[in-house]
Amino acid sequence: MPLLDKIMLRSVLTAAAVLLTLGAGFPAARAAEEGAEPPAQNWTFGGFFGTFDRASAQRGFQVYKEVCSTCHSMHLMSYRDLGPGGGGGGLGFSEDEVKAIAAEYKVADTNDAGEPMERPATPADRFHNPFPNDKAAAAANGGKVPPDLSLMAKARGAGGETDGPNYVFAFLTGFHDAPEGVQVPDGLNYNAYFPGHVTAMPNILTDGAVTYSDGTNATHEQMAWDVTNFLMWTAEPSLEQRKHTGVKVVLFLIVFAGLLYSVKRKVWANAH
Ligand code: HEC
């Protein structure tokens, strides 16, 4: 091998080794700075054929409604999205159930005389916002605004499909006593997975915080799991359609490739 080539090969190999080392070191360094690496969970919506666990996501809506919605808005969601056909795949509540859920809330409106009034919400209304504005939200939460949860399951994590849900689940189950030597200011809480470990959100999901109508035992983990399924559905309600289309496209390509091959054999059969 000529000398120049040897030198080139060596520098390429060195560069590759350096990149590999950097790549391997990066997540560990980030984890130390930002919070522990969330463990990977086995979500039904992951992978090529993924679908939502609707029973879990519906329980998750109950958790959002009864627990999270006292602090967190979901401004992209309308009540009708919860219905059979709403929001991409729909969450599968019946039309009557959706009407009943909406009617529990009041929305500001104007009457025919142009005067401000309140009326019960309808399926077409957006989810009720717990605070009139960010200032009020921050004032009630130790200076931190509880972020809108509509797209939360996609807004966190390294970008892989299940990274966001893995983080949300880890965050919701990651409230522990602070390790020795770690100071947590009054009114804030220790969380193993939150960047910087100190969060204004309290550990809210104590066992039995909700009572599930389907008899599922509402443990802390179960509620965190269900609400994360719900948040993944709100973040990408059309996930199932996207995956079904992907499967169809691949099947089509396989059949089409076979067709092309047989045509090619026919056309060229006598040419040799
Ligand atoms: C008492 C108010 C309150 C309740 C109830 C509450 N949260 Fe929060 N949440 C907060 C606040 C405040 C923050 C911002 C925390 C911070 O920035 O330190 C937050 C942040 C979050 C975050 C973002 C964490 C991050 O990485 O930035 C998620 C996810 C979250 N909450 C989910 C939930 C879910 C799901 C529920 C219901 C099970 C819930 N919260 C209930 C107050 C609340």
Coordinates of C-alpha atoms and ligand atoms in Angstrom, one line a residue:
M1 CA 0.0 0.0 0.0
P2 CA 1.5 3.4 -0.9
L3 CA 2.5 5.6 2.0
L4 CA -0.1 8.3 1.3
D5 CA -2.9 5.8 1.3
K6 CA -1.7 4.3 4.6
I7 CA -1.7 7.8 6.2
M8 CA -5.2 8.5 4.9
L9 CA -6.5 5.2 6.2
R10 CA -4.9 5.8 9.6
S11 CA -6.5 9.2 9.9
V12 CA -9.9 8.0 8.8
L13 CA -9.7 5.2 11.4
T14 CA -8.6 7.6 14.1
A15 CA -11.4 10.0 13.3
A16 CA -13.9 7.2 13.4
A17 CA -12.6 6.0 16.8
V18 CA -12.8 9.6 18.1
L19 CA -16.4 10.0 16.9
L20 CA -17.4 6.6 18.4
T21 CA -15.9 7.6 21.8
L22 CA -17.6 11.0 21.7
G23 CA -20.9 9.4 20.7
A24 CA -20.7 6.8 23.5
G25 CA -19.7 9.4 26.1
F26 CA -22.4 12.0 25.1
P27 CA -25.5 10.5 26.6
A28 CA -23.8 9.7 29.9
A29 CA -22.5 13.3 30.2
R30 CA -25.9 14.7 29.4
A31 CA -27.7 12.4 31.8
A32 CA -25.5 13.7 34.7
E33 CA -26.3 17.3 33.8
E34 CA -30.0 16.9 33.0
G35 CA -31.4 14.1 35.0
A36 CA -31.2 10.3 34.8
E37 CA -31.8 8.5 31.5
P38 CA -35.5 7.5 31.4
P39 CA -35.8 3.7 31.2
A40 CA -37.3 2.4 27.9
Q41 CA -40.9 1.1 28.3
N42 CA -42.8 -1.3 26.1
W43 CA -45.5 1.0 24.7
T44 CA -48.2 -0.5 22.4
F45 CA -47.8 2.4 20.0
G46 CA -44.1 1.8 19.4
G47 CA -42.8 -0.1 16.3
F48 CA -44.0 -0.6 12.8
F49 CA -47.5 -2.0 13.7
G50 CA -48.1 0.1 16.8
T51 CA -51.6 0.9 18.0
F52 CA -53.0 2.8 21.0
D53 CA -54.1 1.0 24.0
R54 CA -57.5 2.8 24.1
A55 CA -58.7 1.4 27.4
S56 CA -55.5 2.8 29.0
A57 CA -55.6 6.1 27.2
Q58 CA -59.3 6.5 28.3
R59 CA -58.3 5.9 31.9
G60 CA -55.5 8.3 31.3
F61 CA -58.0 11.0 30.3
Q62 CA -59.7 10.4 33.6
V63 CA -56.4 11.0 35.4
Y64 CA -55.8 14.2 33.3
K65 CA -59.3 15.4 34.1
E66 CA -59.3 14.6 37.8
V67 CA -55.7 15.4 38.7
C68 CA -53.6 17.1 36.0
S69 CA -56.2 19.6 34.7
T70 CA -56.2 21.5 38.0
C71 CA -52.8 22.9 36.9
H72 CA -52.2 22.0 33.2
S73 CA -54.0 23.2 30.1
M74 CA -54.4 21.3 26.9
H75 CA -55.3 24.1 24.5
L76 CA -55.1 22.0 21.3
M77 CA -57.8 19.6 22.5
S78 CA -61.6 19.9 22.0
Y79 CA -64.0 17.6 23.8
R80 CA -65.2 16.1 20.5
D81 CA -61.6 14.8 19.9
L82 CA -62.5 12.2 22.7
G83 CA -65.4 10.9 20.7
P84 CA -65.6 7.9 18.3
G85 CA -64.3 9.7 15.2
G86 CA -62.6 12.8 16.6
G87 CA -59.0 13.8 16.3
G88 CA -57.4 11.3 13.9
G89 CA -58.1 8.0 15.5
G90 CA -60.5 9.2 18.2
L91 CA -60.3 8.1 21.8
G92 CA -63.4 6.0 21.6
F93 CA -65.8 7.6 24.1
S94 CA -69.4 7.6 22.8
E95 CA -71.0 10.9 21.5
D96 CA -73.2 10.9 24.7
E97 CA -70.2 10.5 27.0
V98 CA -68.4 13.3 25.2
K99 CA -71.5 15.6 25.6
A100 CA -71.6 14.7 29.3
I101 CA -67.9 15.4 29.8
A102 CA -68.1 18.8 28.0
A103 CA -71.2 19.8 30.0
E104 CA -69.3 19.6 33.2
Y105 CA -67.5 22.8 32.2
K106 CA -68.6 26.4 31.7
V107 CA -67.3 28.6 29.0
A108 CA -67.5 32.4 28.6
D109 CA -69.7 33.5 25.7
T110 CA -72.0 36.4 24.7
N111 CA -75.8 36.1 24.5
D112 CA -78.0 37.4 21.7
A113 CA -78.2 40.8 23.4
G114 CA -74.4 41.0 23.2
E115 CA -73.9 40.7 27.0
P116 CA -71.2 38.4 28.4
M117 CA -72.6 35.1 29.8
E118 CA -71.5 31.7 30.8
R119 CA -72.9 28.5 29.2
P120 CA -72.1 24.8 29.5
A121 CA -69.4 23.7 27.2
T122 CA -70.3 21.7 24.1
P123 CA -68.2 19.0 22.3
A124 CA -67.0 21.7 19.9
D125 CA -65.3 23.7 22.7
R126 CA -61.7 23.5 23.6
F127 CA -60.6 21.9 26.9
H128 CA -61.1 24.1 30.0
N129 CA -58.1 26.1 30.9
P130 CA -57.4 26.0 34.7
F131 CA -55.9 29.5 34.8
P132 CA -57.0 32.8 33.2
N133 CA -53.4 33.5 32.1
D134 CA -49.7 32.6 32.7
K135 CA -49.2 35.1 35.5
A136 CA -52.0 33.5 37.5
A137 CA -50.7 30.0 36.7
A138 CA -47.1 30.9 37.8
A139 CA -48.4 32.6 41.0
A140 CA -50.2 29.5 42.0
N141 CA -47.2 27.2 41.3
G142 CA -44.2 28.6 43.0
G143 CA -43.3 30.9 40.0
K144 CA -43.4 28.1 37.4
V145 CA -46.1 27.9 34.7
P146 CA -47.3 24.3 34.4
P147 CA -46.7 23.7 30.6
D148 CA -49.5 22.9 28.2
L149 CA -49.8 19.2 27.9
S150 CA -51.3 18.9 24.4
L151 CA -48.0 18.0 22.7
M152 CA -46.0 17.1 25.8
A153 CA -45.3 13.5 24.9
K154 CA -43.5 14.7 21.7
A155 CA -41.9 17.8 23.2
R156 CA -39.5 15.9 25.6
G157 CA -36.9 13.2 25.0
A158 CA -34.2 12.8 22.5
G159 CA -36.5 12.6 19.5
G160 CA -37.2 8.9 19.0
E161 CA -40.8 8.0 18.9
T162 CA -41.0 6.5 22.4
D163 CA -38.4 8.8 24.0
G164 CA -41.0 11.5 25.0
P165 CA -43.4 9.0 26.6
N166 CA -40.5 7.2 28.3
Y167 CA -39.5 10.6 29.8
V168 CA -43.1 11.6 30.9
F169 CA -43.6 8.2 32.6
A170 CA -40.2 8.4 34.3
F171 CA -40.9 12.0 35.4
L172 CA -44.3 11.1 36.8
T173 CA -42.8 8.2 38.8
G174 CA -39.5 9.8 39.5
F175 CA -40.3 11.8 42.7
H176 CA -38.2 10.6 45.5
D177 CA -36.6 11.9 48.6
A178 CA -33.5 14.0 47.6
P179 CA -30.2 12.1 48.0
E180 CA -28.0 13.1 50.8
G181 CA -26.3 16.4 50.2
V182 CA -28.8 17.7 47.7
Q183 CA -30.7 20.8 48.9
V184 CA -34.3 21.2 47.7
P185 CA -35.6 24.7 48.3
D186 CA -38.9 25.0 50.1
G187 CA -41.9 24.5 47.8
L188 CA -39.9 22.6 45.2
N189 CA -39.5 18.9 44.8
Y190 CA -36.8 16.4 44.0
N191 CA -37.3 14.4 40.8
A192 CA -34.7 11.9 39.5
Y193 CA -35.5 12.5 35.8
F194 CA -36.3 16.3 35.7
P195 CA -33.4 18.3 34.3
G196 CA -31.6 19.7 37.3
H197 CA -33.6 17.4 39.6
V198 CA -35.6 20.2 41.3
T199 CA -39.1 20.9 40.0
A200 CA -42.1 23.0 41.0
M201 CA -44.5 20.2 40.3
P202 CA -45.5 18.2 43.3
N203 CA -45.7 14.4 43.5
I204 CA -49.3 14.4 42.7
L205 CA -50.1 10.8 41.7
T206 CA -50.5 9.1 45.1
D207 CA -52.0 5.6 45.0
G208 CA -55.8 5.8 44.6
A209 CA -55.8 9.4 43.5
V210 CA -58.6 8.4 41.1
T211 CA -61.1 5.6 41.1
Y212 CA -61.2 3.8 37.8
S213 CA -64.7 2.8 36.6
D214 CA -63.3 -0.4 34.9
G215 CA -62.0 -1.7 38.2
T216 CA -58.3 -1.2 37.3
N217 CA -56.3 -0.7 40.5
A218 CA -55.2 2.9 40.5
T219 CA -51.6 2.6 41.7
H220 CA -49.2 5.4 41.2
E221 CA -47.5 3.5 38.3
Q222 CA -50.8 2.5 36.7
M223 CA -52.0 6.1 36.6
A224 CA -48.7 7.4 35.3
W225 CA -48.8 4.7 32.6
D226 CA -52.4 5.5 31.6
V227 CA -52.0 9.3 31.5
T228 CA -48.8 8.9 29.4
N229 CA -50.8 6.7 26.9
F230 CA -53.4 9.5 26.9
L231 CA -50.7 12.2 26.3
M232 CA -49.2 10.2 23.4
W233 CA -52.6 10.0 21.8
T234 CA -53.2 13.8 22.2
A235 CA -49.7 14.5 20.8
E236 CA -50.3 12.4 17.7
P237 CA -53.9 11.2 17.3
S238 CA -53.2 10.1 13.7
L239 CA -50.2 7.8 14.7
E240 CA -52.2 4.6 13.8
Q241 CA -53.1 6.0 10.3
R242 CA -49.5 6.9 9.7
K243 CA -48.3 3.4 10.6
H244 CA -51.1 1.7 8.6
T245 CA -50.2 3.8 5.6
G246 CA -46.5 2.8 6.0
V247 CA -47.4 -0.9 6.1
K248 CA -49.6 -0.5 2.9
V249 CA -46.8 1.4 1.1
V250 CA -44.2 -1.3 1.9
L251 CA -46.6 -4.1 0.8
F252 CA -47.3 -2.2 -2.4
L253 CA -43.6 -1.8 -3.1
I254 CA -43.0 -5.5 -2.5
V255 CA -45.8 -6.5 -4.9
F256 CA -44.7 -3.8 -7.4
A257 CA -41.1 -5.0 -7.3
G258 CA -42.2 -8.5 -8.0
L259 CA -44.3 -7.3 -10.9
L260 CA -41.4 -5.3 -12.4
Y261 CA -39.1 -8.3 -12.1
S262 CA -41.5 -10.7 -13.9
V263 CA -42.1 -8.1 -16.6
K264 CA -38.3 -7.6 -17.0
R265 CA -37.9 -11.4 -17.4
K266 CA -40.6 -11.5 -20.0
V267 CA -39.2 -8.6 -22.0
W268 CA -35.7 -9.8 -22.0
A269 CA -36.5 -13.5 -22.3
N270 CA -35.6 -13.8 -26.0
A271 CA -32.9 -11.1 -26.0
H272 CA -30.0 -13.4 -24.9
Ligands
HEC1 C1 -50.4 21.4 41.5 C2 -50.1 21.6 40.1 C3 -49.8 20.5 39.2 C4 -50.5 19.3 39.0 C5 -51.8 18.9 39.6 C6 -49.8 18.6 37.9 N1 -48.7 19.4 37.5 FE1 -47.4 18.9 36.1 N2 -46.3 20.6 36.4 C7 -46.6 21.5 37.3 C8 -45.7 22.6 37.3 C9 -45.7 23.8 38.1 C10 -44.7 22.2 36.3 C11 -43.5 23.0 35.9 C12 -42.3 22.4 36.7 C13 -41.0 23.1 36.6 O1 -40.8 23.8 35.6 O2 -40.3 23.0 37.6 C14 -45.2 20.9 35.8 C15 -44.5 20.2 34.7 C16 -45.0 19.1 34.2 C17 -44.3 18.4 33.1 C18 -43.1 18.8 32.3 C19 -41.8 18.4 33.0 C20 -40.6 18.9 32.2 O3 -39.8 18.1 31.8 O4 -40.6 20.1 31.9 C21 -45.1 17.3 32.8 C22 -44.8 16.2 31.7 C23 -46.2 17.3 33.7 N3 -46.1 18.4 34.5 C24 -47.2 16.3 33.7 C25 -48.2 16.3 34.6 C26 -49.3 15.3 34.6 C27 -49.4 14.2 33.6 C28 -50.1 15.6 35.7 C29 -51.2 14.8 36.1 C30 -51.0 13.4 36.5 C31 -49.6 16.8 36.3 N4 -48.5 17.2 35.6 C32 -50.2 17.4 37.4 C33 -47.7 21.5 38.2 C34 -48.7 20.5 38.3

